[in-house]
PDB file of N, CA, C and O in Angstrom:
ATOM      1  N   ALA A   1      17.352 -21.613  23.978  1.00  0.00           N
ATOM      2  CA  ALA A   1      16.786 -21.371  22.670  1.00  0.00           C
ATOM      3  C   ALA A   1      15.339 -20.793  22.828  1.00  0.00           C
ATOM      4  O   ALA A   1      14.936 -19.945  22.094  1.00  0.00           O
ATOM      5  N   THR A   2      14.600 -21.233  24.013  1.00  0.00           N
ATOM      6  CA  THR A   2      13.306 -20.848  24.098  1.00  0.00           C
ATOM      7  C   THR A   2      13.262 -19.269  24.364  1.00  0.00           C
ATOM      8  O   THR A   2      12.478 -18.523  23.947  1.00  0.00           O
ATOM      9  N   SER A   3      14.210 -18.771  25.328  1.00  0.00           N
ATOM     10  CA  SER A   3      14.316 -17.437  25.636  1.00  0.00           C
ATOM     11  C   SER A   3      14.664 -16.652  24.398  1.00  0.00           C
ATOM     12  O   SER A   3      14.023 -15.458  24.268  1.00  0.00           O
ATOM     13  N   VAL A   4      15.443 -17.123  23.595  1.00  0.00           N
ATOM     14  CA  VAL A   4      15.821 -16.334  22.276  1.00  0.00           C
ATOM     15  C   VAL A   4      14.588 -16.219  21.411  1.00  0.00           C
ATOM     16  O   VAL A   4      14.337 -15.128  20.807  1.00  0.00           O
ATOM     17  N   ALA A   5      13.818 -17.307  21.363  1.00  0.00           N
ATOM     18  CA  ALA A   5      12.546 -17.250  20.505  1.00  0.00           C
ATOM     19  C   ALA A   5      11.618 -16.262  21.085  1.00  0.00           C
ATOM     20  O   ALA A   5      10.850 -15.638  20.234  1.00  0.00           O
ATOM     21  N   ILE A   6      11.706 -16.002  22.285  1.00  0.00           N
ATOM     22  CA  ILE A   6      10.737 -14.884  22.734  1.00  0.00           C
ATOM     23  C   ILE A   6      11.336 -13.591  22.832  1.00  0.00           C
ATOM     24  O   ILE A   6      10.652 -12.525  22.395  1.00  0.00           O
ATOM     25  N   ILE A   7      12.616 -13.464  23.113  1.00  0.00           N
ATOM     26  CA  ILE A   7      13.215 -12.188  23.252  1.00  0.00           C
ATOM     27  C   ILE A   7      13.460 -11.521  21.824  1.00  0.00           C
ATOM     28  O   ILE A   7      13.233 -10.311  21.647  1.00  0.00           O
ATOM     29  N   PHE A   8      13.827 -12.238  20.761  1.00  0.00           N
ATOM     30  CA  PHE A   8      14.116 -11.810  19.485  1.00  0.00           C
ATOM     31  C   PHE A   8      13.033 -11.066  18.825  1.00  0.00           C
ATOM     32  O   PHE A   8      13.068  -9.828  18.436  1.00  0.00           O
ATOM     33  N   PRO A   9      11.817 -11.557  18.799  1.00  0.00           N
ATOM     34  CA  PRO A   9      10.606 -10.768  18.187  1.00  0.00           C
ATOM     35  C   PRO A   9      10.385  -9.560  19.078  1.00  0.00           C
ATOM     36  O   PRO A   9       9.917  -8.516  18.490  1.00  0.00           O
ATOM     37  N   ILE A  10      10.448  -9.566  20.444  1.00  0.00           N
ATOM     38  CA  ILE A  10      10.190  -8.453  21.260  1.00  0.00           C
ATOM     39  C   ILE A  10      11.276  -7.331  20.950  1.00  0.00           C
ATOM     40  O   ILE A  10      10.798  -6.142  20.779  1.00  0.00           O
ATOM     41  N   CYS A  11      12.418  -7.722  20.756  1.00  0.00           N
ATOM     42  CA  CYS A  11      13.552  -6.690  20.370  1.00  0.00           C
ATOM     43  C   CYS A  11      13.323  -6.128  18.981  1.00  0.00           C
ATOM     44  O   CYS A  11      13.436  -4.932  18.795  1.00  0.00           O
ATOM     45  N   MET A  12      12.951  -6.941  17.987  1.00  0.00           N
ATOM     46  CA  MET A  12      12.639  -6.466  16.784  1.00  0.00           C
ATOM     47  C   MET A  12      11.475  -5.462  16.696  1.00  0.00           C
ATOM     48  O   MET A  12      11.538  -4.430  16.035  1.00  0.00           O
ATOM     49  N   LEU A  13      10.382  -5.899  17.328  1.00  0.00           N
ATOM     50  CA  LEU A  13       9.215  -4.888  17.520  1.00  0.00           C
ATOM     51  C   LEU A  13       9.649  -3.680  18.129  1.00  0.00           C
ATOM     52  O   LEU A  13       9.199  -2.653  17.701  1.00  0.00           O
ATOM     53  N   SER A  14      10.292  -3.644  19.193  1.00  0.00           N
ATOM     54  CA  SER A  14      10.730  -2.482  19.925  1.00  0.00           C
ATOM     55  C   SER A  14      11.743  -1.587  19.109  1.00  0.00           C
ATOM     56  O   SER A  14      11.444  -0.319  19.121  1.00  0.00           O
ATOM     57  N   SER A  15      12.607  -2.167  18.390  1.00  0.00           N
ATOM     58  CA  SER A  15      13.440  -1.345  17.537  1.00  0.00           C
ATOM     59  C   SER A  15      12.638  -0.737  16.332  1.00  0.00           C
ATOM     60  O   SER A  15      12.851   0.416  16.078  1.00  0.00           O
ATOM     61  N   ILE A  16      11.661  -1.420  15.837  1.00  0.00           N
ATOM     62  CA  ILE A  16      10.943  -0.920  14.786  1.00  0.00           C
ATOM     63  C   ILE A  16       9.996   0.264  15.375  1.00  0.00           C
ATOM     64  O   ILE A  16       9.967   1.261  14.672  1.00  0.00           O
ATOM     65  N   LEU A  17       9.417   0.157  16.483  1.00  0.00           N
ATOM     66  CA  LEU A  17       8.678   1.160  17.022  1.00  0.00           C
ATOM     67  C   LEU A  17       9.463   2.433  17.433  1.00  0.00           C
ATOM     68  O   LEU A  17       8.990   3.527  17.209  1.00  0.00           O
ATOM     69  N   TYR A  18      10.719   2.241  17.972  1.00  0.00           N
ATOM     70  CA  TYR A  18      11.496   3.394  18.244  1.00  0.00           C
ATOM     71  C   TYR A  18      11.940   4.048  16.993  1.00  0.00           C
ATOM     72  O   TYR A  18      11.931   5.332  16.930  1.00  0.00           O
ATOM     73  N   LEU A  19      12.174   3.377  15.955  1.00  0.00           N
ATOM     74  CA  LEU A  19      12.552   4.000  14.684  1.00  0.00           C
ATOM     75  C   LEU A  19      11.481   4.717  14.036  1.00  0.00           C
ATOM     76  O   LEU A  19      11.596   5.856  13.515  1.00  0.00           O
ATOM     77  N   THR A  20      10.281   4.223  13.925  1.00  0.00           N
ATOM     78  CA  THR A  20       9.042   4.793  13.425  1.00  0.00           C
ATOM     79  C   THR A  20       8.628   5.896  14.155  1.00  0.00           C
ATOM     80  O   THR A  20       8.051   6.819  13.605  1.00  0.00           O
ATOM     81  N   ARG A  21       8.619   5.877  15.470  1.00  0.00           N
ATOM     82  CA  ARG A  21       8.241   6.976  16.262  1.00  0.00           C
ATOM     83  C   ARG A  21       9.272   8.209  16.385  1.00  0.00           C
ATOM     84  O   ARG A  21       9.061   9.256  16.834  1.00  0.00           O
ATOM     85  N   GLY A  22      10.365   7.854  15.770  1.00  0.00           N
ATOM     86  CA  GLY A  22      11.473   8.876  15.807  1.00  0.00           C
ATOM     87  C   GLY A  22      12.202   9.109  17.039  1.00  0.00           C
ATOM     88  O   GLY A  22      13.101  10.051  17.391  1.00  0.00           O
ATOM     89  N   SER A  23      12.049   8.194  17.946  1.00  0.00           N
ATOM     90  CA  SER A  23      12.867   8.284  19.334  1.00  0.00           C
ATOM     91  C   SER A  23      14.253   7.928  19.166  1.00  0.00           C
ATOM     92  O   SER A  23      15.186   8.469  19.782  1.00  0.00           O
ATOM     93  N   VAL A  24      14.628   7.121  18.042  1.00  0.00           N
ATOM     94  CA  VAL A  24      16.052   6.768  17.712  1.00  0.00           C
ATOM     95  C   VAL A  24      16.073   6.978  16.209  1.00  0.00           C
ATOM     96  O   VAL A  24      15.233   6.429  15.530  1.00  0.00           O
ATOM     97  N   THR A  25      17.238   7.416  15.745  1.00  0.00           N
ATOM     98  CA  THR A  25      17.496   7.310  14.245  1.00  0.00           C
ATOM     99  C   THR A  25      18.523   6.363  13.958  1.00  0.00           C
ATOM    100  O   THR A  25      19.373   5.814  14.879  1.00  0.00           O
ATOM    101  N   LEU A  26      18.679   5.976  12.800  1.00  0.00           N
ATOM    102  CA  LEU A  26      19.703   4.945  12.369  1.00  0.00           C
ATOM    103  C   LEU A  26      21.029   5.518  12.573  1.00  0.00           C
ATOM    104  O   LEU A  26      22.054   4.792  12.899  1.00  0.00           O
ATOM    105  N   ASP A  27      21.282   6.892  12.379  1.00  0.00           N
ATOM    106  CA  ASP A  27      22.460   7.459  12.559  1.00  0.00           C
ATOM    107  C   ASP A  27      22.940   7.413  14.072  1.00  0.00           C
ATOM    108  O   ASP A  27      24.162   7.160  14.423  1.00  0.00           O
ATOM    109  N   GLN A  28      22.063   7.363  15.011  1.00  0.00           N
ATOM    110  CA  GLN A  28      22.385   7.164  16.432  1.00  0.00           C
ATOM    111  C   GLN A  28      22.639   5.666  16.780  1.00  0.00           C
ATOM    112  O   GLN A  28      23.516   5.452  17.505  1.00  0.00           O
ATOM    113  N   ALA A  29      21.983   4.841  16.165  1.00  0.00           N
ATOM    114  CA  ALA A  29      22.150   3.434  16.359  1.00  0.00           C
ATOM    115  C   ALA A  29      23.382   2.751  15.713  1.00  0.00           C
ATOM    116  O   ALA A  29      23.988   1.747  16.068  1.00  0.00           O
ATOM    117  N   PHE A  30      23.790   3.342  14.583  1.00  0.00           N
ATOM    118  CA  PHE A  30      24.800   2.754  13.717  1.00  0.00           C
ATOM    119  C   PHE A  30      26.143   2.512  14.489  1.00  0.00           C
ATOM    120  O   PHE A  30      26.752   1.476  14.244  1.00  0.00           O
ATOM    121  N   PRO A  31      26.606   3.413  15.336  1.00  0.00           N
ATOM    122  CA  PRO A  31      27.902   3.147  15.928  1.00  0.00           C
ATOM    123  C   PRO A  31      28.016   2.008  16.879  1.00  0.00           C
ATOM    124  O   PRO A  31      28.935   1.325  17.229  1.00  0.00           O
ATOM    125  N   TYR A  32      26.810   1.448  17.302  1.00  0.00           N
ATOM    126  CA  TYR A  32      26.759   0.393  18.223  1.00  0.00           C
ATOM    127  C   TYR A  32      26.636  -0.955  17.430  1.00  0.00           C
ATOM    128  O   TYR A  32      26.867  -2.049  18.019  1.00  0.00           O
ATOM    129  N   LEU A  33      26.257  -0.931  16.112  1.00  0.00           N
ATOM    130  CA  LEU A  33      26.187  -2.253  15.476  1.00  0.00           C
ATOM    131  C   LEU A  33      27.390  -3.068  15.342  1.00  0.00           C
ATOM    132  O   LEU A  33      27.261  -4.218  15.539  1.00  0.00           O
ATOM    133  N   PRO A  34      28.577  -2.422  15.019  1.00  0.00           N
ATOM    134  CA  PRO A  34      29.778  -3.348  14.995  1.00  0.00           C
ATOM    135  C   PRO A  34      30.051  -4.078  16.266  1.00  0.00           C
ATOM    136  O   PRO A  34      30.395  -5.192  16.377  1.00  0.00           O
ATOM    137  N   TRP A  35      29.816  -3.196  17.473  1.00  0.00           N
ATOM    138  CA  TRP A  35      30.016  -3.941  18.754  1.00  0.00           C
ATOM    139  C   TRP A  35      28.943  -5.018  18.926  1.00  0.00           C
ATOM    140  O   TRP A  35      29.294  -6.073  19.555  1.00  0.00           O
ATOM    141  N   MET A  36      27.733  -4.751  18.460  1.00  0.00           N
ATOM    142  CA  MET A  36      26.769  -5.895  18.606  1.00  0.00           C
ATOM    143  C   MET A  36      27.187  -7.148  17.883  1.00  0.00           C
ATOM    144  O   MET A  36      27.076  -8.351  18.392  1.00  0.00           O
ATOM    145  N   ILE A  37      27.725  -6.995  16.723  1.00  0.00           N
ATOM    146  CA  ILE A  37      28.142  -8.086  15.984  1.00  0.00           C
ATOM    147  C   ILE A  37      29.244  -8.787  16.540  1.00  0.00           C
ATOM    148  O   ILE A  37      29.376 -10.092  16.699  1.00  0.00           O
ATOM    149  N   ILE A  38      30.317  -7.986  16.927  1.00  0.00           N
ATOM    150  CA  ILE A  38      31.472  -8.629  17.654  1.00  0.00           C
ATOM    151  C   ILE A  38      31.089  -9.338  18.907  1.00  0.00           C
ATOM    152  O   ILE A  38      31.467 -10.538  19.092  1.00  0.00           O
ATOM    153  N   GLY A  39      30.156  -8.706  19.676  1.00  0.00           N
ATOM    154  CA  GLY A  39      29.765  -9.479  20.944  1.00  0.00           C
ATOM    155  C   GLY A  39      28.903 -10.693  20.682  1.00  0.00           C
ATOM    156  O   GLY A  39      29.073 -11.791  21.367  1.00  0.00           O
ATOM    157  N   SER A  40      28.112 -10.719  19.688  1.00  0.00           N
ATOM    158  CA  SER A  40      27.298 -11.882  19.431  1.00  0.00           C
ATOM    159  C   SER A  40      28.212 -13.032  18.829  1.00  0.00           C
ATOM    160  O   SER A  40      28.122 -14.286  19.198  1.00  0.00           O
ATOM    161  N   LEU A  41      29.189 -12.599  18.042  1.00  0.00           N
ATOM    162  CA  LEU A  41      30.055 -13.712  17.556  1.00  0.00           C
ATOM    163  C   LEU A  41      30.987 -14.306  18.623  1.00  0.00           C
ATOM    164  O   LEU A  41      31.145 -15.498  18.702  1.00  0.00           O
ATOM    165  N   PHE A  42      31.460 -13.365  19.447  1.00  0.00           N
ATOM    166  CA  PHE A  42      32.334 -13.840  20.555  1.00  0.00           C
ATOM    167  C   PHE A  42      31.494 -14.687  21.741  1.00  0.00           C
ATOM    168  O   PHE A  42      31.882 -15.713  22.083  1.00  0.00           O
ATOM    169  N   GLY A  43      30.203 -14.350  21.885  1.00  0.00           N
ATOM    170  CA  GLY A  43      29.393 -15.091  22.691  1.00  0.00           C
ATOM    171  C   GLY A  43      29.041 -16.491  22.196  1.00  0.00           C
ATOM    172  O   GLY A  43      29.030 -17.437  22.847  1.00  0.00           O
ATOM    173  N   ALA A  44      28.811 -16.556  20.880  1.00  0.00           N
ATOM    174  CA  ALA A  44      28.483 -17.760  20.307  1.00  0.00           C
ATOM    175  C   ALA A  44      29.705 -18.657  20.291  1.00  0.00           C
ATOM    176  O   ALA A  44      29.640 -19.883  20.341  1.00  0.00           O
ATOM    177  N   TRP A  45      30.828 -18.222  20.093  1.00  0.00           N
ATOM    178  CA  TRP A  45      32.115 -18.922  20.211  1.00  0.00           C
ATOM    179  C   TRP A  45      32.481 -19.406  21.511  1.00  0.00           C
ATOM    180  O   TRP A  45      32.828 -20.557  21.837  1.00  0.00           O
ATOM    181  N   LEU A  46      32.187 -18.453  22.592  1.00  0.00           N
ATOM    182  CA  LEU A  46      32.517 -18.779  23.938  1.00  0.00           C
ATOM    183  C   LEU A  46      31.537 -19.746  24.640  1.00  0.00           C
ATOM    184  O   LEU A  46      32.110 -20.550  25.381  1.00  0.00           O
ATOM    185  N   LEU A  47      30.335 -19.714  24.349  1.00  0.00           N
ATOM    186  CA  LEU A  47      29.318 -20.433  24.997  1.00  0.00           C
ATOM    187  C   LEU A  47      29.644 -21.982  25.185  1.00  0.00           C
ATOM    188  O   LEU A  47      29.532 -22.525  26.229  1.00  0.00           O
ATOM    189  N   PRO A  48      30.026 -22.528  24.010  1.00  0.00           N
ATOM    190  CA  PRO A  48      30.219 -24.049  24.119  1.00  0.00           C
ATOM    191  C   PRO A  48      31.443 -24.423  25.036  1.00  0.00           C
ATOM    192  O   PRO A  48      31.636 -25.585  25.386  1.00  0.00           O
ATOM    193  N   LYS A  49      32.270 -23.364  25.118  1.00  0.00           N
ATOM    194  CA  LYS A  49      33.613 -23.723  25.830  1.00  0.00           C
ATOM    195  C   LYS A  49      33.467 -23.519  27.348  1.00  0.00           C
ATOM    196  O   LYS A  49      34.451 -23.815  28.015  1.00  0.00           O
ATOM    197  N   ILE A  50      32.400 -22.883  27.743  1.00  0.00           N
ATOM    198  CA  ILE A  50      32.249 -22.617  29.169  1.00  0.00           C
ATOM    199  C   ILE A  50      31.673 -23.757  29.887  1.00  0.00           C
ATOM    200  O   ILE A  50      30.667 -24.396  29.342  1.00  0.00           O
ATOM    201  N   ASN A  51      32.102 -24.044  31.135  1.00  0.00           N
ATOM    202  CA  ASN A  51      31.506 -25.117  31.910  1.00  0.00           C
ATOM    203  C   ASN A  51      30.215 -24.783  32.323  1.00  0.00           C
ATOM    204  O   ASN A  51      29.888 -23.658  32.789  1.00  0.00           O
ATOM    205  N   GLN A  52      29.239 -25.630  32.071  1.00  0.00           N
ATOM    206  CA  GLN A  52      27.735 -25.389  32.360  1.00  0.00           C
ATOM    207  C   GLN A  52      27.542 -24.969  33.839  1.00  0.00           C
ATOM    208  O   GLN A  52      26.584 -24.191  34.181  1.00  0.00           O
ATOM    209  N   ASN A  53      28.193 -25.700  34.778  1.00  0.00           N
ATOM    210  CA  ASN A  53      27.917 -25.371  36.079  1.00  0.00           C
ATOM    211  C   ASN A  53      28.415 -23.980  36.464  1.00  0.00           C
ATOM    212  O   ASN A  53      27.714 -23.389  37.252  1.00  0.00           O
ATOM    213  N   LEU A  54      29.504 -23.592  35.954  1.00  0.00           N
ATOM    214  CA  LEU A  54      30.040 -22.392  36.192  1.00  0.00           C
ATOM    215  C   LEU A  54      29.152 -21.170  35.650  1.00  0.00           C
ATOM    216  O   LEU A  54      28.948 -20.165  36.295  1.00  0.00           O
ATOM    217  N   LEU A  55      28.645 -21.558  34.490  1.00  0.00           N
ATOM    218  CA  LEU A  55      27.791 -20.525  33.699  1.00  0.00           C
ATOM    219  C   LEU A  55      26.478 -20.362  34.659  1.00  0.00           C
ATOM    220  O   LEU A  55      25.951 -19.201  34.867  1.00  0.00           O
ATOM    221  N   ARG A  56      25.896 -21.519  35.136  1.00  0.00           N
ATOM    222  CA  ARG A  56      24.649 -21.437  35.820  1.00  0.00           C
ATOM    223  C   ARG A  56      24.977 -20.562  37.151  1.00  0.00           C
ATOM    224  O   ARG A  56      24.176 -19.772  37.595  1.00  0.00           O
ATOM    225  N   ARG A  57      26.179 -20.750  37.820  1.00  0.00           N
ATOM    226  CA  ARG A  57      26.368 -20.103  39.023  1.00  0.00           C
ATOM    227  C   ARG A  57      26.604 -18.601  38.783  1.00  0.00           C
ATOM    228  O   ARG A  57      26.114 -17.717  39.512  1.00  0.00           O
ATOM    229  N   VAL A  58      27.343 -18.282  37.812  1.00  0.00           N
ATOM    230  CA  VAL A  58      27.570 -16.834  37.461  1.00  0.00           C
ATOM    231  C   VAL A  58      26.310 -16.149  37.043  1.00  0.00           C
ATOM    232  O   VAL A  58      25.887 -15.158  37.507  1.00  0.00           O
ATOM    233  N   PHE A  59      25.355 -16.912  36.312  1.00  0.00           N
ATOM    234  CA  PHE A  59      24.022 -16.361  35.866  1.00  0.00           C
ATOM    235  C   PHE A  59      23.152 -16.180  37.258  1.00  0.00           C
ATOM    236  O   PHE A  59      22.582 -15.159  37.385  1.00  0.00           O
ATOM    237  N   GLY A  60      23.173 -17.130  38.064  1.00  0.00           N
ATOM    238  CA  GLY A  60      22.426 -17.118  39.364  1.00  0.00           C
ATOM    239  C   GLY A  60      23.022 -15.822  40.211  1.00  0.00           C
ATOM    240  O   GLY A  60      22.256 -15.161  40.799  1.00  0.00           O
ATOM    241  N   GLY A  61      24.329 -15.753  40.301  1.00  0.00           N
ATOM    242  CA  GLY A  61      24.850 -14.523  40.936  1.00  0.00           C
ATOM    243  C   GLY A  61      24.481 -13.305  40.403  1.00  0.00           C
ATOM    244  O   GLY A  61      24.155 -12.262  41.212  1.00  0.00           O
ATOM    245  N   LEU A  62      24.458 -13.087  39.089  1.00  0.00           N
ATOM    246  CA  LEU A  62      23.948 -11.954  38.526  1.00  0.00           C
ATOM    247  C   LEU A  62      22.397 -11.576  38.736  1.00  0.00           C
ATOM    248  O   LEU A  62      22.013 -10.495  38.921  1.00  0.00           O
ATOM    249  N   MET A  63      21.554 -12.602  38.911  1.00  0.00           N
ATOM    250  CA  MET A  63      20.306 -12.569  39.135  1.00  0.00           C
ATOM    251  C   MET A  63      20.085 -12.000  40.599  1.00  0.00           C
ATOM    252  O   MET A  63      19.287 -11.221  40.919  1.00  0.00           O
ATOM    253  N   VAL A  64      20.781 -12.613  41.557  1.00  0.00           N
ATOM    254  CA  VAL A  64      20.779 -12.173  42.907  1.00  0.00           C
ATOM    255  C   VAL A  64      21.253 -10.738  42.909  1.00  0.00           C
ATOM    256  O   VAL A  64      20.678  -9.935  43.708  1.00  0.00           O
ATOM    257  N   TRP A  65      22.316 -10.357  42.368  1.00  0.00           N
ATOM    258  CA  TRP A  65      22.825  -9.079  42.364  1.00  0.00           C
ATOM    259  C   TRP A  65      21.718  -8.107  41.823  1.00  0.00           C
ATOM    260  O   TRP A  65      21.556  -7.018  42.450  1.00  0.00           O
ATOM    261  N   ALA A  66      21.155  -8.349  40.776  1.00  0.00           N
ATOM    262  CA  ALA A  66      20.096  -7.564  40.179  1.00  0.00           C
ATOM    263  C   ALA A  66      18.811  -7.418  41.132  1.00  0.00           C
ATOM    264  O   ALA A  66      18.336  -6.217  41.209  1.00  0.00           O
ATOM    265  N   ALA A  67      18.539  -8.544  41.800  1.00  0.00           N
ATOM    266  CA  ALA A  67      17.426  -8.462  42.772  1.00  0.00           C
ATOM    267  C   ALA A  67      17.717  -7.537  43.968  1.00  0.00           C
ATOM    268  O   ALA A  67      16.965  -6.761  44.318  1.00  0.00           O
ATOM    269  N   VAL A  68      18.957  -7.642  44.458  1.00  0.00           N
ATOM    270  CA  VAL A  68      19.411  -6.824  45.560  1.00  0.00           C
ATOM    271  C   VAL A  68      19.392  -5.345  45.059  1.00  0.00           C
ATOM    272  O   VAL A  68      18.852  -4.385  45.814  1.00  0.00           O
ATOM    273  N   ARG A  69      19.883  -5.008  43.858  1.00  0.00           N
ATOM    274  CA  ARG A  69      19.862  -3.626  43.305  1.00  0.00           C
ATOM    275  C   ARG A  69      18.436  -3.233  43.143  1.00  0.00           C
ATOM    276  O   ARG A  69      18.162  -1.882  43.407  1.00  0.00           O
ATOM    277  N   MET A  70      17.455  -3.986  42.814  1.00  0.00           N
ATOM    278  CA  MET A  70      16.155  -3.554  42.690  1.00  0.00           C
ATOM    279  C   MET A  70      15.315  -3.337  44.129  1.00  0.00           C
ATOM    280  O   MET A  70      14.613  -2.361  44.193  1.00  0.00           O
ATOM    281  N   LEU A  71      15.911  -3.993  45.103  1.00  0.00           N
ATOM    282  CA  LEU A  71      15.482  -3.678  46.459  1.00  0.00           C
ATOM    283  C   LEU A  71      15.881  -2.435  47.009  1.00  0.00           C
ATOM    284  O   LEU A  71      15.153  -1.780  47.866  1.00  0.00           O
ATOM    285  N   PHE A  72      16.965  -2.021  46.677  1.00  0.00           N
ATOM    286  CA  PHE A  72      17.714  -0.781  47.207  1.00  0.00           C
ATOM    287  C   PHE A  72      17.729   0.169  46.105  1.00  0.00           C
ATOM    288  O   PHE A  72      17.970   1.289  46.180  1.00  0.00           O
TER     289      PHE A  72
END
């Protein structure tokens, strides 16, 4: 919940800045909105059903993978 409280305002500010500067138009962003809604609903449904230890290990593995990619 804490990370969402930090990430959400940053995402909102970034999207507003991209739109006001003309870097992205609503016509370009619109095709992605249904997928965003579907993904967020699916994630909210799935999260309570996932074993917390498995989730931590998968997340840790993704972080290690991202770190290795950044090194190379």
